[in-house]
């Protein structure tokens, strides 16, 4: 598993996925909201208050912190596989980390894409077991938001996993380019 600095001559671009396109923005946002609500309402504890002052503060601060940590974890794994610093983009509807001048093999790219949701979910799952009842549902909501907000990561991992062996991915943050070998 690694990242490449240069694309070999026998590779051609065969697909581009642009998360800026309205169909992705709309679909991902609707699905993300539905997933967050489903997780929260399935796993919430009825006897714990949903919205106390402390849980509201935790949810707002937790989600803001979550987005930053999520992108930093992407950046860490980009660096691990390419020894290249990631670049970041933030907007009102998304945040991203990418390395537009590196090409990653399928396995590396799937690890880069899924590492944040796995690491953060494990941490929050442990934290929720040691939380006070006032914070339980707040932590659960942040956990649900973590999983649901990673819908683009899940989608791009699925697409990457279905590509043929030898496929390379170049990630510009919100735009992913897929390259395959020519015969």
mmCIF file with all atom_site columns, C-alpha atoms in Angstrom:
data_model
loop_
_atom_site.group_PDB
_atom_site.id
_atom_site.type_symbol
_atom_site.label_atom_id
_atom_site.label_alt_id
_atom_site.label_comp_id
_atom_site.label_asym_id
_atom_site.label_entity_id
_atom_site.label_seq_id
_atom_site.pdbx_PDB_ins_code
_atom_site.Cartn_x
_atom_site.Cartn_y
_atom_site.Cartn_z
_atom_site.occupancy
_atom_site.B_iso_or_equiv
_atom_site.pdbx_formal_charge
_atom_site.auth_seq_id
_atom_site.auth_comp_id
_atom_site.auth_asym_id
_atom_site.auth_atom_id
_atom_site.pdbx_PDB_model_num
ATOM 1   C CA . UNK A 1 1   ? 0.000   0.000  0.000   1.00 0.00 ? 1   UNK A CA 1
ATOM 2   C CA . UNK A 1 2   ? 1.366   3.367  -0.986  1.00 0.00 ? 2   UNK A CA 1
ATOM 3   C CA . UNK A 1 3   ? 0.961   6.590  -2.875  1.00 0.00 ? 3   UNK A CA 1
ATOM 4   C CA . UNK A 1 4   ? 2.722   7.376  -6.124  1.00 0.00 ? 4   UNK A CA 1
ATOM 5   C CA . UNK A 1 5   ? 4.224   10.695 -7.175  1.00 0.00 ? 5   UNK A CA 1
ATOM 6   C CA . UNK A 1 6   ? 3.836   10.109 -10.886 1.00 0.00 ? 6   UNK A CA 1
ATOM 7   C CA . UNK A 1 7   ? 1.361   8.301  -13.075 1.00 0.00 ? 7   UNK A CA 1
ATOM 8   C CA . UNK A 1 8   ? 2.938   5.765  -15.420 1.00 0.00 ? 8   UNK A CA 1
ATOM 9   C CA . UNK A 1 9   ? 2.411   6.280  -19.163 1.00 0.00 ? 9   UNK A CA 1
ATOM 10  C CA . UNK A 1 10  ? 0.223   3.188  -19.461 1.00 0.00 ? 10  UNK A CA 1
ATOM 11  C CA . UNK A 1 11  ? -2.514  4.638  -17.190 1.00 0.00 ? 11  UNK A CA 1
ATOM 12  C CA . UNK A 1 12  ? -5.557  6.529  -18.417 1.00 0.00 ? 12  UNK A CA 1
ATOM 13  C CA . UNK A 1 13  ? -8.253  8.376  -16.508 1.00 0.00 ? 13  UNK A CA 1
ATOM 14  C CA . UNK A 1 14  ? -11.457 6.370  -16.741 1.00 0.00 ? 14  UNK A CA 1
ATOM 15  C CA . UNK A 1 15  ? -13.775 8.050  -14.215 1.00 0.00 ? 15  UNK A CA 1
ATOM 16  C CA . UNK A 1 16  ? -14.147 11.284 -12.285 1.00 0.00 ? 16  UNK A CA 1
ATOM 17  C CA . UNK A 1 17  ? -16.442 11.658 -9.284  1.00 0.00 ? 17  UNK A CA 1
ATOM 18  C CA . UNK A 1 18  ? -17.157 15.255 -8.338  1.00 0.00 ? 18  UNK A CA 1
ATOM 19  C CA . UNK A 1 19  ? -18.900 15.723 -4.986  1.00 0.00 ? 19  UNK A CA 1
ATOM 20  C CA . UNK A 1 20  ? -19.636 19.349 -5.946  1.00 0.00 ? 20  UNK A CA 1
ATOM 21  C CA . UNK A 1 21  ? -22.319 18.178 -8.369  1.00 0.00 ? 21  UNK A CA 1
ATOM 22  C CA . UNK A 1 22  ? -25.819 18.878 -7.113  1.00 0.00 ? 22  UNK A CA 1
ATOM 23  C CA . UNK A 1 23  ? -26.927 15.246 -7.316  1.00 0.00 ? 23  UNK A CA 1
ATOM 24  C CA . UNK A 1 24  ? -24.236 14.237 -4.814  1.00 0.00 ? 24  UNK A CA 1
ATOM 25  C CA . UNK A 1 25  ? -24.809 17.215 -2.520  1.00 0.00 ? 25  UNK A CA 1
ATOM 26  C CA . UNK A 1 26  ? -28.577 16.648 -2.380  1.00 0.00 ? 26  UNK A CA 1
ATOM 27  C CA . UNK A 1 27  ? -28.455 12.847 -2.130  1.00 0.00 ? 27  UNK A CA 1
ATOM 28  C CA . UNK A 1 28  ? -25.669 12.758 0.453   1.00 0.00 ? 28  UNK A CA 1
ATOM 29  C CA . UNK A 1 29  ? -27.288 15.426 2.640   1.00 0.00 ? 29  UNK A CA 1
ATOM 30  C CA . UNK A 1 30  ? -30.702 13.725 2.647   1.00 0.00 ? 30  UNK A CA 1
ATOM 31  C CA . UNK A 1 31  ? -29.160 10.302 3.285   1.00 0.00 ? 31  UNK A CA 1
ATOM 32  C CA . UNK A 1 32  ? -26.879 11.709 5.988   1.00 0.00 ? 32  UNK A CA 1
ATOM 33  C CA . UNK A 1 33  ? -29.796 13.257 7.873   1.00 0.00 ? 33  UNK A CA 1
ATOM 34  C CA . UNK A 1 34  ? -31.831 10.045 7.592   1.00 0.00 ? 34  UNK A CA 1
ATOM 35  C CA . UNK A 1 35  ? -28.929 7.905  8.833   1.00 0.00 ? 35  UNK A CA 1
ATOM 36  C CA . UNK A 1 36  ? -28.207 10.230 11.776  1.00 0.00 ? 36  UNK A CA 1
ATOM 37  C CA . UNK A 1 37  ? -31.850 10.221 12.888  1.00 0.00 ? 37  UNK A CA 1
ATOM 38  C CA . UNK A 1 38  ? -32.133 6.452  12.487  1.00 0.00 ? 38  UNK A CA 1
ATOM 39  C CA . UNK A 1 39  ? -29.013 5.738  14.543  1.00 0.00 ? 39  UNK A CA 1
ATOM 40  C CA . UNK A 1 40  ? -29.990 8.247  17.212  1.00 0.00 ? 40  UNK A CA 1
ATOM 41  C CA . UNK A 1 41  ? -33.579 7.099  17.641  1.00 0.00 ? 41  UNK A CA 1
ATOM 42  C CA . UNK A 1 42  ? -32.743 3.387  17.547  1.00 0.00 ? 42  UNK A CA 1
ATOM 43  C CA . UNK A 1 43  ? -29.991 3.600  20.185  1.00 0.00 ? 43  UNK A CA 1
ATOM 44  C CA . UNK A 1 44  ? -31.010 6.506  22.410  1.00 0.00 ? 44  UNK A CA 1
ATOM 45  C CA . UNK A 1 45  ? -31.850 5.789  26.012  1.00 0.00 ? 45  UNK A CA 1
ATOM 46  C CA . UNK A 1 46  ? -35.361 6.923  26.885  1.00 0.00 ? 46  UNK A CA 1
ATOM 47  C CA . UNK A 1 47  ? -34.515 7.592  30.527  1.00 0.00 ? 47  UNK A CA 1
ATOM 48  C CA . UNK A 1 48  ? -31.636 9.933  29.620  1.00 0.00 ? 48  UNK A CA 1
ATOM 49  C CA . UNK A 1 49  ? -32.523 13.506 28.761  1.00 0.00 ? 49  UNK A CA 1
ATOM 50  C CA . UNK A 1 50  ? -32.069 14.289 25.079  1.00 0.00 ? 50  UNK A CA 1
ATOM 51  C CA . UNK A 1 51  ? -31.357 17.985 25.240  1.00 0.00 ? 51  UNK A CA 1
ATOM 52  C CA . UNK A 1 52  ? -29.898 19.355 28.424  1.00 0.00 ? 52  UNK A CA 1
ATOM 53  C CA . UNK A 1 53  ? -27.749 22.477 28.411  1.00 0.00 ? 53  UNK A CA 1
ATOM 54  C CA . UNK A 1 54  ? -24.622 20.343 28.780  1.00 0.00 ? 54  UNK A CA 1
ATOM 55  C CA . UNK A 1 55  ? -25.633 17.969 25.975  1.00 0.00 ? 55  UNK A CA 1
ATOM 56  C CA . UNK A 1 56  ? -26.465 20.831 23.582  1.00 0.00 ? 56  UNK A CA 1
ATOM 57  C CA . UNK A 1 57  ? -23.066 22.412 24.246  1.00 0.00 ? 57  UNK A CA 1
ATOM 58  C CA . UNK A 1 58  ? -21.419 19.004 23.785  1.00 0.00 ? 58  UNK A CA 1
ATOM 59  C CA . UNK A 1 59  ? -23.274 18.372 20.510  1.00 0.00 ? 59  UNK A CA 1
ATOM 60  C CA . UNK A 1 60  ? -22.337 21.739 18.978  1.00 0.00 ? 60  UNK A CA 1
ATOM 61  C CA . UNK A 1 61  ? -18.728 21.685 20.178  1.00 0.00 ? 61  UNK A CA 1
ATOM 62  C CA . UNK A 1 62  ? -18.435 17.963 19.534  1.00 0.00 ? 62  UNK A CA 1
ATOM 63  C CA . UNK A 1 63  ? -19.581 18.188 15.939  1.00 0.00 ? 63  UNK A CA 1
ATOM 64  C CA . UNK A 1 64  ? -17.306 21.154 15.161  1.00 0.00 ? 64  UNK A CA 1
ATOM 65  C CA . UNK A 1 65  ? -14.364 19.316 16.735  1.00 0.00 ? 65  UNK A CA 1
ATOM 66  C CA . UNK A 1 66  ? -15.406 16.097 14.971  1.00 0.00 ? 66  UNK A CA 1
ATOM 67  C CA . UNK A 1 67  ? -15.176 17.671 11.504  1.00 0.00 ? 67  UNK A CA 1
ATOM 68  C CA . UNK A 1 68  ? -11.679 18.990 12.196  1.00 0.00 ? 68  UNK A CA 1
ATOM 69  C CA . UNK A 1 69  ? -10.436 15.702 13.688  1.00 0.00 ? 69  UNK A CA 1
ATOM 70  C CA . UNK A 1 70  ? -12.045 13.734 10.845  1.00 0.00 ? 70  UNK A CA 1
ATOM 71  C CA . UNK A 1 71  ? -10.135 15.713 8.212   1.00 0.00 ? 71  UNK A CA 1
ATOM 72  C CA . UNK A 1 72  ? -6.896  15.572 10.232  1.00 0.00 ? 72  UNK A CA 1
ATOM 73  C CA . UNK A 1 73  ? -7.163  11.769 10.328  1.00 0.00 ? 73  UNK A CA 1
ATOM 74  C CA . UNK A 1 74  ? -7.595  11.729 6.532   1.00 0.00 ? 74  UNK A CA 1
ATOM 75  C CA . UNK A 1 75  ? -4.496  13.959 6.333   1.00 0.00 ? 75  UNK A CA 1
ATOM 76  C CA . UNK A 1 76  ? -2.523  11.666 8.654   1.00 0.00 ? 76  UNK A CA 1
ATOM 77  C CA . UNK A 1 77  ? -3.245  8.634  6.491   1.00 0.00 ? 77  UNK A CA 1
ATOM 78  C CA . UNK A 1 78  ? -2.491  10.578 3.297   1.00 0.00 ? 78  UNK A CA 1
ATOM 79  C CA . UNK A 1 79  ? 0.876   11.399 4.852   1.00 0.00 ? 79  UNK A CA 1
ATOM 80  C CA . UNK A 1 80  ? 1.439   7.785  5.989   1.00 0.00 ? 80  UNK A CA 1
ATOM 81  C CA . UNK A 1 81  ? 0.912   6.472  2.451   1.00 0.00 ? 81  UNK A CA 1
ATOM 82  C CA . UNK A 1 82  ? 2.579   9.275  0.485   1.00 0.00 ? 82  UNK A CA 1
ATOM 83  C CA . UNK A 1 83  ? 4.791   11.271 2.868   1.00 0.00 ? 83  UNK A CA 1
ATOM 84  C CA . UNK A 1 84  ? 2.974   14.300 1.453   1.00 0.00 ? 84  UNK A CA 1
ATOM 85  C CA . UNK A 1 85  ? 1.020   16.903 3.411   1.00 0.00 ? 85  UNK A CA 1
ATOM 86  C CA . UNK A 1 86  ? -2.656  17.020 2.561   1.00 0.00 ? 86  UNK A CA 1
ATOM 87  C CA . UNK A 1 87  ? -4.439  20.185 1.546   1.00 0.00 ? 87  UNK A CA 1
ATOM 88  C CA . UNK A 1 88  ? -7.723  21.130 3.220   1.00 0.00 ? 88  UNK A CA 1
ATOM 89  C CA . UNK A 1 89  ? -10.937 22.718 1.991   1.00 0.00 ? 89  UNK A CA 1
ATOM 90  C CA . UNK A 1 90  ? -13.798 23.857 4.206   1.00 0.00 ? 90  UNK A CA 1
ATOM 91  C CA . UNK A 1 91  ? -17.210 25.198 3.220   1.00 0.00 ? 91  UNK A CA 1
ATOM 92  C CA . UNK A 1 92  ? -20.654 25.367 4.772   1.00 0.00 ? 92  UNK A CA 1
ATOM 93  C CA . UNK A 1 93  ? -21.661 21.985 3.344   1.00 0.00 ? 93  UNK A CA 1
ATOM 94  C CA . UNK A 1 94  ? -18.453 19.950 3.474   1.00 0.00 ? 94  UNK A CA 1
ATOM 95  C CA . UNK A 1 95  ? -14.855 19.716 4.541   1.00 0.00 ? 95  UNK A CA 1
ATOM 96  C CA . UNK A 1 96  ? -12.190 17.736 2.726   1.00 0.00 ? 96  UNK A CA 1
ATOM 97  C CA . UNK A 1 97  ? -8.564  16.719 2.799   1.00 0.00 ? 97  UNK A CA 1
ATOM 98  C CA . UNK A 1 98  ? -6.782  15.644 -0.353  1.00 0.00 ? 98  UNK A CA 1
ATOM 99  C CA . UNK A 1 99  ? -3.441  15.234 -2.087  1.00 0.00 ? 99  UNK A CA 1
ATOM 100 C CA . UNK A 1 100 ? -4.011  16.235 -5.697  1.00 0.00 ? 100 UNK A CA 1
ATOM 101 C CA . UNK A 1 101 ? -0.454  15.450 -6.769  1.00 0.00 ? 101 UNK A CA 1
ATOM 102 C CA . UNK A 1 102 ? -0.431  11.856 -5.470  1.00 0.00 ? 102 UNK A CA 1
ATOM 103 C CA . UNK A 1 103 ? -1.925  8.630  -6.807  1.00 0.00 ? 103 UNK A CA 1
ATOM 104 C CA . UNK A 1 104 ? -3.056  5.965  -4.335  1.00 0.00 ? 104 UNK A CA 1
ATOM 105 C CA . UNK A 1 105 ? -3.668  2.283  -4.936  1.00 0.00 ? 105 UNK A CA 1
ATOM 106 C CA . UNK A 1 106 ? -7.099  0.903  -4.054  1.00 0.00 ? 106 UNK A CA 1
ATOM 107 C CA . UNK A 1 107 ? -6.191  -0.501 -0.633  1.00 0.00 ? 107 UNK A CA 1
ATOM 108 C CA . UNK A 1 108 ? -4.413  2.656  0.508   1.00 0.00 ? 108 UNK A CA 1
ATOM 109 C CA . UNK A 1 109 ? -7.232  4.866  -0.668  1.00 0.00 ? 109 UNK A CA 1
ATOM 110 C CA . UNK A 1 110 ? -9.914  2.831  1.097   1.00 0.00 ? 110 UNK A CA 1
ATOM 111 C CA . UNK A 1 111 ? -7.895  3.032  4.335   1.00 0.00 ? 111 UNK A CA 1
ATOM 112 C CA . UNK A 1 112 ? -7.514  6.808  3.869   1.00 0.00 ? 112 UNK A CA 1
ATOM 113 C CA . UNK A 1 113 ? -11.254 7.165  3.241   1.00 0.00 ? 113 UNK A CA 1
ATOM 114 C CA . UNK A 1 114 ? -12.516 4.993  6.111   1.00 0.00 ? 114 UNK A CA 1
ATOM 115 C CA . UNK A 1 115 ? -9.908  5.608  8.834   1.00 0.00 ? 115 UNK A CA 1
ATOM 116 C CA . UNK A 1 116 ? -11.617 8.699  10.323  1.00 0.00 ? 116 UNK A CA 1
ATOM 117 C CA . UNK A 1 117 ? -15.071 7.169  10.685  1.00 0.00 ? 117 UNK A CA 1
ATOM 118 C CA . UNK A 1 118 ? -13.637 3.971  12.183  1.00 0.00 ? 118 UNK A CA 1
ATOM 119 C CA . UNK A 1 119 ? -11.245 5.665  14.622  1.00 0.00 ? 119 UNK A CA 1
ATOM 120 C CA . UNK A 1 120 ? -13.712 8.334  15.775  1.00 0.00 ? 120 UNK A CA 1
ATOM 121 C CA . UNK A 1 121 ? -16.582 5.836  16.080  1.00 0.00 ? 121 UNK A CA 1
ATOM 122 C CA . UNK A 1 122 ? -14.455 3.520  18.220  1.00 0.00 ? 122 UNK A CA 1
ATOM 123 C CA . UNK A 1 123 ? -13.424 6.424  20.459  1.00 0.00 ? 123 UNK A CA 1
ATOM 124 C CA . UNK A 1 124 ? -17.006 7.696  20.861  1.00 0.00 ? 124 UNK A CA 1
ATOM 125 C CA . UNK A 1 125 ? -18.317 4.158  21.460  1.00 0.00 ? 125 UNK A CA 1
ATOM 126 C CA . UNK A 1 126 ? -15.868 3.776  24.344  1.00 0.00 ? 126 UNK A CA 1
ATOM 127 C CA . UNK A 1 127 ? -16.582 7.295  25.644  1.00 0.00 ? 127 UNK A CA 1
ATOM 128 C CA . UNK A 1 128 ? -20.342 6.736  25.660  1.00 0.00 ? 128 UNK A CA 1
ATOM 129 C CA . UNK A 1 129 ? -19.927 3.792  28.041  1.00 0.00 ? 129 UNK A CA 1
ATOM 130 C CA . UNK A 1 130 ? -18.263 6.034  30.627  1.00 0.00 ? 130 UNK A CA 1
ATOM 131 C CA . UNK A 1 131 ? -20.444 9.114  30.178  1.00 0.00 ? 131 UNK A CA 1
ATOM 132 C CA . UNK A 1 132 ? -22.958 10.565 32.585  1.00 0.00 ? 132 UNK A CA 1
ATOM 133 C CA . UNK A 1 133 ? -26.652 10.089 31.757  1.00 0.00 ? 133 UNK A CA 1
ATOM 134 C CA . UNK A 1 134 ? -26.881 13.802 30.897  1.00 0.00 ? 134 UNK A CA 1
ATOM 135 C CA . UNK A 1 135 ? -24.280 13.385 28.155  1.00 0.00 ? 135 UNK A CA 1
ATOM 136 C CA . UNK A 1 136 ? -25.194 9.908  26.865  1.00 0.00 ? 136 UNK A CA 1
ATOM 137 C CA . UNK A 1 137 ? -27.663 11.007 24.193  1.00 0.00 ? 137 UNK A CA 1
ATOM 138 C CA . UNK A 1 138 ? -25.457 13.972 23.257  1.00 0.00 ? 138 UNK A CA 1
ATOM 139 C CA . UNK A 1 139 ? -22.481 11.677 22.644  1.00 0.00 ? 139 UNK A CA 1
ATOM 140 C CA . UNK A 1 140 ? -24.775 9.282  20.787  1.00 0.00 ? 140 UNK A CA 1
ATOM 141 C CA . UNK A 1 141 ? -25.925 12.099 18.513  1.00 0.00 ? 141 UNK A CA 1
ATOM 142 C CA . UNK A 1 142 ? -22.307 13.110 17.789  1.00 0.00 ? 142 UNK A CA 1
ATOM 143 C CA . UNK A 1 143 ? -21.553 9.424  17.058  1.00 0.00 ? 143 UNK A CA 1
ATOM 144 C CA . UNK A 1 144 ? -24.564 9.278  14.723  1.00 0.00 ? 144 UNK A CA 1
ATOM 145 C CA . UNK A 1 145 ? -23.424 12.484 13.008  1.00 0.00 ? 145 UNK A CA 1
ATOM 146 C CA . UNK A 1 146 ? -19.915 11.034 12.629  1.00 0.00 ? 146 UNK A CA 1
ATOM 147 C CA . UNK A 1 147 ? -21.220 7.942  10.876  1.00 0.00 ? 147 UNK A CA 1
ATOM 148 C CA . UNK A 1 148 ? -23.780 9.766  8.753   1.00 0.00 ? 148 UNK A CA 1
ATOM 149 C CA . UNK A 1 149 ? -21.412 12.579 7.770   1.00 0.00 ? 149 UNK A CA 1
ATOM 150 C CA . UNK A 1 150 ? -18.994 10.006 6.378   1.00 0.00 ? 150 UNK A CA 1
ATOM 151 C CA . UNK A 1 151 ? -21.477 8.985  3.682   1.00 0.00 ? 151 UNK A CA 1
ATOM 152 C CA . UNK A 1 152 ? -19.168 10.344 0.978   1.00 0.00 ? 152 UNK A CA 1
ATOM 153 C CA . UNK A 1 153 ? -16.292 8.310  2.429   1.00 0.00 ? 153 UNK A CA 1
ATOM 154 C CA . UNK A 1 154 ? -18.436 5.155  2.404   1.00 0.00 ? 154 UNK A CA 1
ATOM 155 C CA . UNK A 1 155 ? -19.584 5.833  -1.152  1.00 0.00 ? 155 UNK A CA 1
ATOM 156 C CA . UNK A 1 156 ? -16.112 6.500  -2.543  1.00 0.00 ? 156 UNK A CA 1
ATOM 157 C CA . UNK A 1 157 ? -14.736 3.435  -0.702  1.00 0.00 ? 157 UNK A CA 1
ATOM 158 C CA . UNK A 1 158 ? -17.415 1.267  -2.308  1.00 0.00 ? 158 UNK A CA 1
ATOM 159 C CA . UNK A 1 159 ? -16.660 2.703  -5.760  1.00 0.00 ? 159 UNK A CA 1
ATOM 160 C CA . UNK A 1 160 ? -12.915 2.215  -5.209  1.00 0.00 ? 160 UNK A CA 1
ATOM 161 C CA . UNK A 1 161 ? -13.396 -1.380 -4.022  1.00 0.00 ? 161 UNK A CA 1
ATOM 162 C CA . UNK A 1 162 ? -15.337 -2.225 -7.194  1.00 0.00 ? 162 UNK A CA 1
ATOM 163 C CA . UNK A 1 163 ? -12.570 -0.969 -9.487  1.00 0.00 ? 163 UNK A CA 1
ATOM 164 C CA . UNK A 1 164 ? -10.206 -3.435 -11.114 1.00 0.00 ? 164 UNK A CA 1
ATOM 165 C CA . UNK A 1 165 ? -6.915  -4.345 -9.475  1.00 0.00 ? 165 UNK A CA 1
ATOM 166 C CA . UNK A 1 166 ? -4.194  -1.840 -10.301 1.00 0.00 ? 166 UNK A CA 1
ATOM 167 C CA . UNK A 1 167 ? -6.557  1.153  -10.303 1.00 0.00 ? 167 UNK A CA 1
ATOM 168 C CA . UNK A 1 168 ? -5.045  4.344  -8.898  1.00 0.00 ? 168 UNK A CA 1
ATOM 169 C CA . UNK A 1 169 ? -6.957  7.222  -7.308  1.00 0.00 ? 169 UNK A CA 1
ATOM 170 C CA . UNK A 1 170 ? -6.029  10.903 -7.262  1.00 0.00 ? 170 UNK A CA 1
ATOM 171 C CA . UNK A 1 171 ? -7.955  12.826 -4.609  1.00 0.00 ? 171 UNK A CA 1
ATOM 172 C CA . UNK A 1 172 ? -8.419  16.581 -4.932  1.00 0.00 ? 172 UNK A CA 1
ATOM 173 C CA . UNK A 1 173 ? -10.605 16.677 -1.814  1.00 0.00 ? 173 UNK A CA 1
ATOM 174 C CA . UNK A 1 174 ? -14.078 16.867 -3.319  1.00 0.00 ? 174 UNK A CA 1
ATOM 175 C CA . UNK A 1 175 ? -13.120 15.465 -6.752  1.00 0.00 ? 175 UNK A CA 1
ATOM 176 C CA . UNK A 1 176 ? -11.674 11.971 -7.206  1.00 0.00 ? 176 UNK A CA 1
ATOM 177 C CA . UNK A 1 177 ? -10.012 10.746 -10.401 1.00 0.00 ? 177 UNK A CA 1
ATOM 178 C CA . UNK A 1 178 ? -9.685  7.029  -11.168 1.00 0.00 ? 178 UNK A CA 1
ATOM 179 C CA . UNK A 1 179 ? -6.932  5.708  -13.441 1.00 0.00 ? 179 UNK A CA 1
ATOM 180 C CA . UNK A 1 180 ? -6.571  2.237  -14.930 1.00 0.00 ? 180 UNK A CA 1
ATOM 181 C CA . UNK A 1 181 ? -3.836  0.546  -16.921 1.00 0.00 ? 181 UNK A CA 1
ATOM 182 C CA . UNK A 1 182 ? -4.230  0.300  -20.663 1.00 0.00 ? 182 UNK A CA 1
ATOM 183 C CA . UNK A 1 183 ? -3.474  -3.021 -22.316 1.00 0.00 ? 183 UNK A CA 1
#
